[in-house]
mmCIF file of C-alpha atoms in Angstrom:
data_model
loop_
_atom_site.group_PDB
_atom_site.id
_atom_site.type_symbol
_atom_site.label_atom_id
_atom_site.label_comp_id
_atom_site.label_asym_id
_atom_site.label_seq_id
_atom_site.Cartn_x
_atom_site.Cartn_y
_atom_site.Cartn_z
ATOM 1 C CA MET Z 1 38.727 -36.180 52.739
ATOM 2 C CA THR Z 2 40.872 -38.275 55.024
ATOM 3 C CA GLU Z 3 43.786 -37.199 57.170
ATOM 4 C CA ASN Z 4 46.274 -39.561 55.527
ATOM 5 C CA LEU Z 5 46.592 -37.681 52.225
ATOM 6 C CA THR Z 6 49.514 -35.364 51.630
ATOM 7 C CA ILE Z 7 48.876 -31.734 50.779
ATOM 8 C CA GLY Z 8 49.943 -32.454 47.200
ATOM 9 C CA GLU Z 9 47.389 -35.246 46.935
ATOM 10 C CA ARG Z 10 44.685 -32.934 48.235
ATOM 11 C CA VAL Z 11 45.658 -30.378 45.600
ATOM 12 C CA ALA Z 12 45.227 -33.070 42.932
ATOM 13 C CA TRP Z 13 41.878 -34.144 44.411
ATOM 14 C CA TYR Z 14 40.444 -30.614 44.419
ATOM 15 C CA ARG Z 15 41.951 -29.835 41.007
ATOM 16 C CA ARG Z 16 40.101 -32.786 39.481
ATOM 17 C CA ARG Z 17 36.910 -31.764 41.287
ATOM 18 C CA ARG Z 18 37.234 -28.305 39.717
ATOM 19 C CA GLY Z 19 37.817 -29.813 36.284
ATOM 20 C CA LEU Z 20 41.201 -28.121 35.888
ATOM 21 C CA SER Z 21 44.180 -29.552 34.066
ATOM 22 C CA GLN Z 22 47.612 -29.449 35.634
ATOM 23 C CA GLU Z 23 48.647 -26.941 32.997
ATOM 24 C CA VAL Z 24 45.821 -24.544 33.882
ATOM 25 C CA LEU Z 25 46.312 -24.734 37.648
ATOM 26 C CA ALA Z 26 50.069 -24.361 37.313
ATOM 27 C CA GLY Z 27 49.519 -21.242 35.216
ATOM 28 C CA LEU Z 28 47.155 -19.779 37.819
ATOM 29 C CA VAL Z 29 49.848 -19.964 40.505
ATOM 30 C CA GLY Z 30 52.758 -18.988 38.270
ATOM 31 C CA ARG Z 31 54.416 -22.407 38.232
ATOM 32 C CA THR Z 32 55.284 -24.976 35.586
ATOM 33 C CA THR Z 33 53.231 -28.074 34.855
ATOM 34 C CA ASP Z 34 56.249 -30.188 35.782
ATOM 35 C CA TRP Z 35 56.424 -28.511 39.211
ATOM 36 C CA LEU Z 36 52.734 -29.132 39.877
ATOM 37 C CA SER Z 37 53.004 -32.751 38.763
ATOM 38 C CA LYS Z 38 55.882 -33.320 41.163
ATOM 39 C CA ALA Z 39 53.992 -31.590 43.991
ATOM 40 C CA GLU Z 40 50.877 -33.701 43.451
ATOM 41 C CA ASN Z 41 52.979 -36.872 43.348
ATOM 42 C CA ASN Z 42 54.956 -36.021 46.511
ATOM 43 C CA ARG Z 43 58.261 -35.469 44.745
ATOM 44 C CA ILE Z 44 58.249 -31.850 45.959
ATOM 45 C CA GLU Z 45 57.228 -30.960 49.514
ATOM 46 C CA LEU Z 46 54.536 -28.327 49.832
ATOM 47 C CA ASP Z 47 55.646 -26.925 53.174
ATOM 48 C CA ARG Z 48 55.452 -23.146 52.633
ATOM 49 C CA LEU Z 49 52.119 -21.572 53.469
ATOM 50 C CA SER Z 50 52.558 -18.850 50.869
ATOM 51 C CA VAL Z 51 52.580 -21.512 48.129
ATOM 52 C CA ILE Z 52 49.771 -23.562 49.692
ATOM 53 C CA THR Z 53 47.642 -20.423 50.057
ATOM 54 C CA ALA Z 54 48.131 -19.544 46.391
ATOM 55 C CA LEU Z 55 46.973 -23.042 45.417
ATOM 56 C CA ALA Z 56 43.955 -22.787 47.740
ATOM 57 C CA ASP Z 57 42.980 -19.437 46.201
ATOM 58 C CA ALA Z 58 43.295 -20.814 42.665
ATOM 59 C CA LEU Z 59 41.182 -23.856 43.584
ATOM 60 C CA ASP Z 60 38.635 -21.684 45.432
ATOM 61 C CA VAL Z 61 38.948 -23.692 48.653
ATOM 62 C CA SER Z 62 40.002 -22.668 52.137
ATOM 63 C CA LEU Z 63 43.556 -23.008 53.368
ATOM 64 C CA GLY Z 64 42.237 -25.461 55.948
ATOM 65 C CA ASP Z 65 40.894 -27.702 53.159
ATOM 66 C CA LEU Z 66 44.410 -28.271 51.840
ATOM 67 C CA LEU Z 67 45.901 -28.638 55.328
ATOM 68 C CA ALA Z 68 43.212 -31.172 56.376
ATOM 69 C CA GLU Z 69 42.134 -29.052 59.314
ATOM 70 C CA PRO Z 70 40.573 -29.464 61.746
ATOM 71 C CA THR Z 71 41.599 -32.860 63.065
ATOM 72 C CA LEU Z 72 39.444 -34.803 65.475
ATOM 73 C CA MET Z 73 40.082 -33.937 69.122
ATOM 74 C CA GLU Z 74 40.642 -37.145 71.034
ATOM 75 C CA TRP Z 75 38.576 -37.823 74.144
ATOM 76 C CA SER Z 76 40.653 -37.952 77.298
ATOM 77 C CA SER Z 77 40.362 -37.443 81.027
ATOM 78 C CA ASP Z 78 41.249 -33.806 80.330
ATOM 79 C CA SER Z 79 38.677 -33.214 77.611
ATOM 80 C CA GLY Z 80 35.770 -35.420 78.610
ATOM 81 C CA HIS Z 81 33.269 -36.362 75.895
ATOM 82 C CA ARG Z 82 32.200 -32.802 75.020
ATOM 83 C CA THR Z 83 34.912 -30.984 73.103
ATOM 84 C CA VAL Z 84 34.793 -28.517 70.214
ATOM 85 C CA PRO Z 85 31.007 -28.819 69.588
ATOM 86 C CA ALA Z 86 30.304 -27.614 73.144
ATOM 87 C CA LEU Z 87 32.601 -24.626 72.639
ATOM 88 C CA ARG Z 88 30.949 -23.930 69.288
ATOM 89 C CA GLU Z 89 27.550 -23.875 70.973
ATOM 90 C CA ALA Z 90 28.827 -21.403 73.555
ATOM 91 C CA LEU Z 91 30.189 -19.094 70.843
ATOM 92 C CA MET Z 92 26.924 -19.293 68.905
ATOM 93 C CA ASP Z 93 24.699 -18.577 71.928
ATOM 94 C CA TYR Z 94 22.696 -15.523 70.842
ATOM 95 C CA ARG Z 95 22.031 -14.597 74.482
ATOM 96 C CA GLN Z 96 25.719 -13.830 74.868
ATOM 97 C CA LEU Z 97 25.708 -11.857 71.630
ATOM 98 C CA THR Z 98 22.563 -9.856 72.351
ATOM 99 C CA PRO Z 99 21.766 -9.680 76.064
ATOM 100 C CA LEU Z 100 18.523 -7.788 75.317
ATOM 101 C CA LEU Z 101 17.051 -11.051 74.010
ATOM 102 C CA GLY Z 102 17.923 -13.047 77.108
ATOM 103 C CA SER Z 103 16.564 -12.845 80.629
ATOM 104 C CA ARG Z 104 18.563 -10.829 83.136
ATOM 105 C CA PRO Z 105 20.776 -13.072 85.265
ATOM 106 C CA GLU Z 106 19.567 -13.597 88.804
ATOM 107 C CA GLY Z 107 21.594 -13.780 91.985
ATOM 108 C CA GLU Z 108 25.153 -12.665 92.525
ATOM 109 C CA PRO Z 109 27.520 -12.305 89.552
ATOM 110 C CA PRO Z 110 30.599 -14.532 89.433
ATOM 111 C CA ALA Z 111 33.308 -13.277 91.795
ATOM 112 C CA LEU Z 112 36.014 -11.457 89.855
ATOM 113 C CA PRO Z 113 38.969 -13.060 91.730
ATOM 114 C CA GLU Z 114 37.605 -16.507 90.889
ATOM 115 C CA LEU Z 115 37.035 -15.455 87.297
ATOM 116 C CA ARG Z 116 40.629 -14.194 87.059
ATOM 117 C CA ALA Z 117 41.901 -17.506 88.384
ATOM 118 C CA ASN Z 118 39.822 -19.448 85.858
ATOM 119 C CA VAL Z 119 41.081 -17.320 82.962
ATOM 120 C CA ALA Z 120 44.654 -17.923 84.117
ATOM 121 C CA GLU Z 121 43.932 -21.656 84.304
ATOM 122 C CA VAL Z 122 42.836 -21.717 80.643
ATOM 123 C CA PHE Z 123 45.870 -19.743 79.462
ATOM 124 C CA ASP Z 124 48.183 -21.948 81.494
ATOM 125 C CA ALA Z 125 46.568 -25.016 79.887
ATOM 126 C CA TYR Z 126 47.100 -23.492 76.443
ATOM 127 C CA GLN Z 127 50.761 -22.825 77.152
ATOM 128 C CA GLY Z 128 51.052 -26.362 78.468
ATOM 129 C CA SER Z 129 49.530 -27.648 75.186
ATOM 130 C CA ARG Z 130 46.582 -29.190 77.079
ATOM 131 C CA TYR Z 131 43.951 -28.298 74.509
ATOM 132 C CA GLY Z 132 41.387 -30.856 75.649
ATOM 133 C CA PHE Z 133 41.350 -29.408 79.160
ATOM 134 C CA ALA Z 134 41.057 -25.821 77.911
ATOM 135 C CA THR Z 135 38.293 -26.745 75.467
ATOM 136 C CA ARG Z 136 36.273 -28.391 78.252
ATOM 137 C CA ARG Z 137 36.610 -25.378 80.569
ATOM 138 C CA LEU Z 138 36.002 -22.585 78.056
ATOM 139 C CA PRO Z 139 32.201 -22.919 77.533
ATOM 140 C CA PHE Z 140 31.586 -22.503 81.274
ATOM 141 C CA LEU Z 141 34.091 -19.679 81.532
ATOM 142 C CA LEU Z 142 32.527 -17.827 78.596
ATOM 143 C CA ALA Z 143 29.126 -18.027 80.274
ATOM 144 C CA ASP Z 144 30.469 -16.748 83.602
ATOM 145 C CA ALA Z 145 32.487 -13.932 82.037
ATOM 146 C CA SER Z 146 29.502 -12.817 79.937
ATOM 147 C CA ILE Z 147 27.271 -12.685 83.007
ATOM 148 C CA ALA Z 148 29.903 -10.725 84.917
ATOM 149 C CA ALA Z 149 30.245 -8.179 82.099
ATOM 150 C CA ARG Z 150 26.462 -7.631 82.166
ATOM 151 C CA MET Z 151 25.960 -7.444 85.917
ATOM 152 C CA TYR Z 152 28.893 -5.426 87.245
ATOM 153 C CA SER Z 153 29.179 -1.650 87.012
ATOM 154 C CA GLY Z 154 31.931 0.953 87.194
ATOM 155 C CA ARG Z 155 35.520 -0.246 87.465
ATOM 156 C CA GLU Z 156 34.366 -3.776 88.193
ATOM 157 C CA ARG Z 157 32.480 -3.776 84.889
ATOM 158 C CA GLU Z 158 35.677 -2.727 83.098
ATOM 159 C CA GLU Z 159 37.577 -5.587 84.692
ATOM 160 C CA ALA Z 160 34.781 -8.012 83.821
ATOM 161 C CA HIS Z 161 34.989 -6.935 80.174
ATOM 162 C CA ALA Z 162 38.776 -7.368 80.266
ATOM 163 C CA LEU Z 163 38.334 -10.899 81.583
ATOM 164 C CA LEU Z 164 35.656 -11.610 78.975
ATOM 165 C CA ALA Z 165 38.030 -10.374 76.262
ATOM 166 C CA LEU Z 166 40.811 -12.623 77.521
ATOM 167 C CA THR Z 167 38.424 -15.575 77.699
ATOM 168 C CA TYR Z 168 37.535 -15.050 74.052
ATOM 169 C CA GLN Z 169 41.246 -14.763 73.275
ATOM 170 C CA GLY Z 170 41.908 -18.046 75.050
ATOM 171 C CA ALA Z 171 39.170 -19.652 72.982
ATOM 172 C CA ALA Z 172 40.629 -18.224 69.768
ATOM 173 C CA MET Z 173 44.108 -19.498 70.619
ATOM 174 C CA VAL Z 174 42.968 -23.018 71.454
ATOM 175 C CA LEU Z 175 40.616 -23.248 68.464
ATOM 176 C CA GLY Z 176 43.395 -22.067 66.176
ATOM 177 C CA LYS Z 177 45.703 -24.792 67.470
ATOM 178 C CA VAL Z 178 43.166 -27.542 66.726
ATOM 179 C CA GLY Z 179 42.410 -26.213 63.237
ATOM 180 C CA GLU Z 180 39.002 -24.591 63.891
ATOM 181 C CA MET Z 181 39.972 -21.378 62.133
ATOM 182 C CA GLU Z 182 36.505 -19.942 61.488
ATOM 183 C CA LEU Z 183 35.477 -20.423 65.115
ATOM 184 C CA ALA Z 184 38.784 -18.902 66.207
ATOM 185 C CA TRP Z 185 38.023 -15.834 64.099
ATOM 186 C CA ILE Z 186 34.594 -15.444 65.742
ATOM 187 C CA ALA Z 187 36.146 -15.688 69.199
ATOM 188 C CA ALA Z 188 38.921 -13.183 68.440
ATOM 189 C CA ASP Z 189 36.494 -10.692 66.919
ATOM 190 C CA ARG Z 190 34.209 -10.896 69.963
ATOM 191 C CA GLY Z 191 37.211 -10.570 72.219
ATOM 192 C CA LEU Z 192 38.366 -7.374 70.527
ATOM 193 C CA ALA Z 193 34.909 -5.835 71.006
ATOM 194 C CA ALA Z 194 34.946 -6.750 74.718
ATOM 195 C CA ALA Z 195 38.506 -5.444 75.100
ATOM 196 C CA GLN Z 196 37.502 -2.025 73.798
ATOM 197 C CA GLN Z 197 34.748 -1.855 76.412
ATOM 198 C CA SER Z 198 37.267 -2.639 79.147
ATOM 199 C CA GLY Z 199 39.171 0.568 78.547
ATOM 200 C CA ARG Z 200 42.444 -1.293 79.083
ATOM 201 C CA SER Z 201 44.914 -0.702 76.290
ATOM 202 C CA VAL Z 202 47.090 -3.695 77.138
ATOM 203 C CA VAL Z 203 44.089 -6.035 76.797
ATOM 204 C CA THR Z 204 43.079 -4.382 73.526
ATOM 205 C CA GLY Z 205 46.652 -4.832 72.277
ATOM 206 C CA SER Z 206 46.530 -8.489 73.246
ATOM 207 C CA LEU Z 207 43.352 -8.950 71.224
ATOM 208 C CA PHE Z 208 44.898 -7.144 68.233
ATOM 209 C CA ARG Z 209 47.496 -9.918 68.282
ATOM 210 C CA SER Z 210 44.786 -12.564 68.486
ATOM 211 C CA VAL Z 211 42.959 -11.193 65.437
ATOM 212 C CA THR Z 212 46.292 -10.999 63.590
ATOM 213 C CA HIS Z 213 46.869 -14.695 64.295
ATOM 214 C CA CYS Z 214 43.425 -15.537 62.917
ATOM 215 C CA LEU Z 215 44.117 -13.610 59.713
ATOM 216 C CA LEU Z 216 47.460 -15.393 59.529
ATOM 217 C CA SER Z 217 45.910 -18.831 60.010
ATOM 218 C CA THR Z 218 43.327 -18.301 57.277
ATOM 219 C CA GLY Z 219 45.889 -17.180 54.695
ATOM 220 C CA ARG Z 220 45.015 -13.478 54.767
ATOM 221 C CA PHE Z 221 48.623 -12.373 55.024
ATOM 222 C CA PRO Z 222 48.442 -8.803 53.619
ATOM 223 C CA ALA Z 223 45.440 -8.057 55.863
ATOM 224 C CA ALA Z 224 47.394 -9.329 58.875
ATOM 225 C CA VAL Z 225 50.356 -7.091 58.001
ATOM 226 C CA GLN Z 226 48.050 -4.101 57.624
ATOM 227 C CA LEU Z 227 46.402 -4.786 60.970
ATOM 228 C CA VAL Z 228 49.788 -4.908 62.698
ATOM 229 C CA ASN Z 229 50.742 -1.559 61.200
ATOM 230 C CA ASP Z 230 47.411 0.004 62.177
ATOM 231 C CA ALA Z 231 47.393 -1.485 65.691
ATOM 232 C CA ALA Z 232 51.005 -0.462 66.290
ATOM 233 C CA GLY Z 233 50.101 3.093 65.334
ATOM 234 C CA VAL Z 234 47.491 3.093 68.102
ATOM 235 C CA MET Z 235 49.730 1.405 70.674
ATOM 236 C CA GLN Z 236 52.775 3.611 70.081
ATOM 237 C CA GLU Z 237 51.066 6.495 71.874
ATOM 238 C CA GLU Z 238 51.626 4.715 75.219
ATOM 239 C CA LEU Z 239 54.988 3.164 74.390
ATOM 240 C CA GLY Z 240 57.156 5.820 76.031
ATOM 241 C CA ASP Z 241 56.634 4.682 79.621
ATOM 242 C CA ALA Z 242 55.175 1.286 78.796
ATOM 243 C CA SER Z 243 54.876 -1.422 81.433
ATOM 244 C CA ALA Z 244 56.428 -4.859 81.008
ATOM 245 C CA GLN Z 245 52.982 -6.206 80.103
ATOM 246 C CA TYR Z 246 52.512 -3.553 77.440
ATOM 247 C CA LEU Z 247 55.981 -4.100 75.946
ATOM 248 C CA SER Z 248 55.345 -7.847 75.794
ATOM 249 C CA VAL Z 249 52.018 -7.480 74.002
ATOM 250 C CA TYR Z 250 53.489 -4.889 71.645
ATOM 251 C CA GLY Z 251 56.466 -7.087 70.814
ATOM 252 C CA MET Z 252 54.293 -10.152 70.215
ATOM 253 C CA LEU Z 253 52.109 -8.160 67.842
ATOM 254 C CA PHE Z 254 55.160 -7.567 65.653
ATOM 255 C CA LEU Z 255 56.235 -11.206 65.850
ATOM 256 C CA ALA Z 256 52.815 -12.229 64.524
ATOM 257 C CA GLY Z 257 53.192 -9.575 61.844
ATOM 258 C CA ALA Z 258 56.633 -10.883 60.904
ATOM 259 C CA MET Z 259 55.144 -14.327 60.276
ATOM 260 C CA ALA Z 260 52.429 -12.784 58.105
ATOM 261 C CA ALA Z 261 54.971 -10.773 56.119
ATOM 262 C CA ALA Z 262 57.158 -13.852 55.616
ATOM 263 C CA ARG Z 263 54.214 -15.870 54.339
ATOM 264 C CA ALA Z 264 53.429 -12.991 51.989
ATOM 265 C CA GLU Z 265 57.092 -13.298 50.855
ATOM 266 C CA ASP Z 266 57.774 -9.698 51.904
ATOM 267 C CA ARG Z 267 61.343 -9.821 53.171
ATOM 268 C CA VAL Z 268 61.648 -6.101 53.901
ATOM 269 C CA THR Z 269 58.576 -5.982 56.142
ATOM 270 C CA THR Z 270 59.575 -9.240 57.813
ATOM 271 C CA ARG Z 271 62.942 -7.757 58.735
ATOM 272 C CA THR Z 272 61.362 -4.474 59.897
ATOM 273 C CA PHE Z 273 58.844 -6.219 62.137
ATOM 274 C CA LEU Z 274 61.503 -8.485 63.648
ATOM 275 C CA GLN Z 275 63.642 -5.445 64.411
ATOM 276 C CA GLU Z 276 60.710 -3.723 66.120
ATOM 277 C CA ALA Z 277 60.060 -6.832 68.224
ATOM 278 C CA ASP Z 278 63.758 -7.093 69.047
ATOM 279 C CA GLU Z 279 63.765 -3.511 70.306
ATOM 280 C CA ALA Z 280 60.802 -4.254 72.580
ATOM 281 C CA ALA Z 281 62.618 -7.366 73.865
ATOM 282 C CA ARG Z 282 65.733 -5.331 74.624
ATOM 283 C CA ARG Z 283 63.652 -2.820 76.560
ATOM 284 C CA LEU Z 284 62.018 -5.683 78.471
ATOM 285 C CA GLY Z 285 65.493 -6.983 79.269
ATOM 286 C CA ALA Z 286 64.874 -10.727 79.597
ATOM 287 C CA ASP Z 287 62.503 -13.534 78.726
ATOM 288 C CA ALA Z 288 59.210 -13.284 80.602
ATOM 289 C CA ASN Z 289 55.621 -14.439 80.378
ATOM 290 C CA HIS Z 290 53.622 -11.259 80.944
ATOM 291 C CA MET Z 291 50.040 -11.646 79.695
ATOM 292 C CA TRP Z 292 50.957 -15.225 78.711
ATOM 293 C CA THR Z 293 53.110 -13.959 75.831
ATOM 294 C CA ALA Z 294 56.365 -15.844 76.570
ATOM 295 C CA PHE Z 295 57.924 -12.726 75.073
ATOM 296 C CA GLY Z 296 61.587 -11.861 75.207
ATOM 297 C CA PRO Z 297 64.825 -12.283 73.256
ATOM 298 C CA THR Z 298 64.380 -16.050 72.914
ATOM 299 C CA ASN Z 299 60.913 -15.770 71.375
ATOM 300 C CA VAL Z 300 62.255 -13.205 68.913
ATOM 301 C CA ALA Z 301 65.000 -15.693 67.956
ATOM 302 C CA ILE Z 302 62.387 -18.439 67.544
ATOM 303 C CA HIS Z 303 60.482 -16.234 65.117
ATOM 304 C CA ARG Z 304 63.674 -15.519 63.167
ATOM 305 C CA VAL Z 305 63.882 -19.269 62.590
ATOM 306 C CA ALA Z 306 60.193 -19.582 61.681
ATOM 307 C CA THR Z 307 60.268 -16.662 59.245
ATOM 308 C CA ALA Z 308 63.441 -18.001 57.631
ATOM 309 C CA GLY Z 309 61.642 -21.303 57.070
ATOM 310 C CA GLU Z 310 58.642 -19.553 55.535
ATOM 311 C CA LEU Z 311 60.924 -17.585 53.205
ATOM 312 C CA GLY Z 312 62.739 -20.743 52.103
ATOM 313 C CA ASP Z 313 66.001 -19.884 53.877
ATOM 314 C CA ILE Z 314 66.386 -23.424 55.183
ATOM 315 C CA GLN Z 315 70.087 -23.279 56.057
ATOM 316 C CA VAL Z 316 69.490 -20.161 58.154
ATOM 317 C CA ALA Z 317 66.596 -21.879 59.935
ATOM 318 C CA ILE Z 318 68.743 -24.926 60.729
ATOM 319 C CA ASP Z 319 71.869 -23.051 61.807
ATOM 320 C CA LEU Z 320 70.006 -20.671 64.105
ATOM 321 C CA GLY Z 321 67.293 -23.088 65.185
ATOM 322 C CA LEU Z 322 69.652 -25.708 66.580
ATOM 323 C CA ARG Z 323 71.469 -23.096 68.690
ATOM 324 C CA ILE Z 324 68.447 -21.652 70.508
ATOM 325 C CA ASP Z 325 67.957 -22.789 74.106
ATOM 326 C CA THR Z 326 64.201 -22.891 74.733
ATOM 327 C CA HIS Z 327 64.146 -24.854 78.014
ATOM 328 C CA ALA Z 328 62.877 -21.879 80.071
ATOM 329 C CA LEU Z 329 59.912 -21.171 77.784
ATOM 330 C CA PRO Z 330 56.382 -22.609 78.119
ATOM 331 C CA VAL Z 331 55.770 -25.994 76.512
ATOM 332 C CA GLU Z 332 53.779 -24.554 73.603
ATOM 333 C CA ARG Z 333 56.674 -22.318 72.530
ATOM 334 C CA ARG Z 334 59.312 -25.034 72.933
ATOM 335 C CA VAL Z 335 57.334 -27.546 70.914
ATOM 336 C CA ARG Z 336 56.374 -25.109 68.171
ATOM 337 C CA HIS Z 337 60.066 -24.335 67.716
ATOM 338 C CA SER Z 338 60.955 -28.031 67.613
ATOM 339 C CA ILE Z 339 58.387 -28.615 64.868
ATOM 340 C CA GLU Z 340 59.870 -25.758 62.861
ATOM 341 C CA VAL Z 341 63.417 -27.111 63.228
ATOM 342 C CA ALA Z 342 62.207 -30.601 62.285
ATOM 343 C CA ARG Z 343 60.671 -29.195 59.124
ATOM 344 C CA ALA Z 344 63.927 -27.473 58.169
ATOM 345 C CA LEU Z 345 66.018 -30.586 58.869
ATOM 346 C CA SER Z 346 63.644 -32.749 56.817
ATOM 347 C CA ALA Z 347 63.830 -30.314 53.903
ATOM 348 C CA TRP Z 348 67.591 -30.914 53.833
ATOM 349 C CA ASN Z 349 67.148 -34.683 54.006
ATOM 350 C CA ARG Z 350 68.410 -34.889 57.597
ATOM 351 C CA THR Z 351 65.464 -37.144 58.339
ATOM 352 C CA ASP Z 352 66.888 -38.946 61.359
ATOM 353 C CA GLU Z 353 67.559 -35.653 63.125
ATOM 354 C CA ALA Z 354 64.143 -34.322 62.116
ATOM 355 C CA LEU Z 355 62.442 -37.443 63.455
ATOM 356 C CA ALA Z 356 64.338 -37.191 66.745
ATOM 357 C CA LYS Z 357 63.247 -33.564 67.083
ATOM 358 C CA LEU Z 358 59.614 -34.413 66.401
ATOM 359 C CA LEU Z 359 59.615 -37.345 68.821
ATOM 360 C CA GLU Z 360 61.064 -35.069 71.492
ATOM 361 C CA ALA Z 361 58.268 -32.575 70.800
ATOM 362 C CA GLU Z 362 55.660 -35.328 70.996
ATOM 363 C CA ARG Z 363 56.908 -36.418 74.403
ATOM 364 C CA ASP Z 364 56.426 -32.875 75.674
ATOM 365 C CA ALA Z 365 53.098 -32.094 73.969
ATOM 366 C CA PRO Z 366 51.349 -34.936 72.126
ATOM 367 C CA GLU Z 367 48.192 -32.891 71.486
ATOM 368 C CA GLN Z 368 50.108 -30.053 69.883
ATOM 369 C CA VAL Z 369 52.152 -32.324 67.635
ATOM 370 C CA ARG Z 370 49.091 -34.278 66.522
ATOM 371 C CA HIS Z 371 47.126 -31.166 65.587
ATOM 372 C CA HIS Z 372 49.875 -29.292 63.729
ATOM 373 C CA TYR Z 373 49.729 -29.697 59.962
ATOM 374 C CA VAL Z 374 53.546 -29.638 59.652
ATOM 375 C CA SER Z 375 53.892 -32.650 61.952
ATOM 376 C CA ARG Z 376 51.319 -34.631 60.006
ATOM 377 C CA GLU Z 377 52.794 -33.682 56.655
ATOM 378 C CA LEU Z 378 56.320 -34.594 57.723
ATOM 379 C CA VAL Z 379 55.274 -38.023 58.959
ATOM 380 C CA ILE Z 380 53.151 -38.795 55.898
ATOM 381 C CA GLY Z 381 56.106 -37.809 53.722
ATOM 382 C CA TRP Z 382 58.497 -40.046 55.650
ATOM 383 C CA VAL Z 383 56.111 -43.001 55.398
ATOM 384 C CA ARG Z 384 55.549 -42.503 51.664
ATOM 385 C CA GLY Z 385 59.231 -41.902 50.958
ATOM 386 C CA THR Z 386 60.468 -45.078 52.601
ATOM 387 C CA ARG Z 387 61.318 -48.032 50.408
ATOM 388 C CA GLY Z 388 59.759 -51.045 52.031
ATOM 389 C CA ARG Z 389 58.478 -50.731 55.549
ATOM 390 C CA PRO Z 390 59.089 -47.506 57.500
ATOM 391 C CA SER Z 391 61.109 -47.732 60.696
ATOM 392 C CA GLN Z 392 59.354 -48.682 63.896
ATOM 393 C CA SER Z 393 59.744 -45.098 65.179
ATOM 394 C CA VAL Z 394 58.166 -43.554 62.080
ATOM 395 C CA ALA Z 395 55.386 -46.150 61.923
ATOM 396 C CA GLY Z 396 54.559 -45.674 65.593
ATOM 397 C CA LEU Z 397 54.468 -41.914 65.254
ATOM 398 C CA ALA Z 398 52.253 -42.195 62.172
ATOM 399 C CA ARG Z 399 49.776 -44.330 64.122
ATOM 400 C CA ARG Z 400 49.702 -41.920 67.045
ATOM 401 C CA LEU Z 401 49.131 -38.969 64.709
ATOM 402 C CA ARG Z 402 46.329 -40.953 62.967
ATOM 403 C CA VAL Z 403 47.844 -40.434 59.521
ATOM 404 C CA VAL Z 404 47.897 -44.122 58.543
#
């Protein structure tokens, strides 16, 4: 499969491979044959993950197959010439999984202050949408954090496990952004195990959120909702006198859950989760970036826009989305919101405004825009929907996103 097919065209390609007629596939997802025909021929945009997931399930393919993920990570001065494969090798290293099978490390373990600084560097790169840089650093950081977790004892061992958990979380976040969903799941699962050995509830809560995101990204929406409910039940025990870090992690867990509920088309749970996050934001009092969450009232508002888009409430997404001031948030949050607003504007045929929003996002974070399936789908749709040649702006963006 190539990156320059629309989602509808991929549906048609896999449907033919499965030997299914349009009538049969449409019936499997509860739609009409006319609807499916229009979707496959790009007369209807497939931009809601709930619908795309249903099609993927009926075709017995992964969600990533229909979204054309992952996309190739470009080499750059940030990434070097060893990108995702090097990180994959680090995650698959059995010596990190089962230390009994590897030789005991010799010499002094990595210094914990240096390890903390390196973890912060990776999270800062993620929030700055510098995925190539983070991907290059993570294999070395995973090795160092694993050694530290094995060699330290007592309270230092707990901190080493906390840093190992956060390193795995950083890997899961970056891998999720570049479409490597299965690897992201492995990293998040390992991170949760390390977090539990750290004895630090705020780190465990942070990894609950990471696993929720992985379930969300692979189309397992009900499982993600259930995890949020279960994790919140555990975290509520310490909520009474919670720190700012704890409130931020708790609130972000519900924002991830709200996205899962919206993609499951569960409006009641979406509203409930957003309300819970809003309460945590009110207790926090202002936007902040504790534990690299970028949590606060603005992030809650951003998720109101995103969930409205997932539920098909496009006018709500536009009206609210254009009013939110995101300038104080990290680049990743600002750009993700811009992509969401661009999608809503495009759905209402406000293409010029949508293009301007996407170009603005690309200026801030070209890697993030290139790797997000919504960006690619929007641009492919604009190119295909133009009579004659597309505008210079659209054509240039299409080339940079490698979709033509």
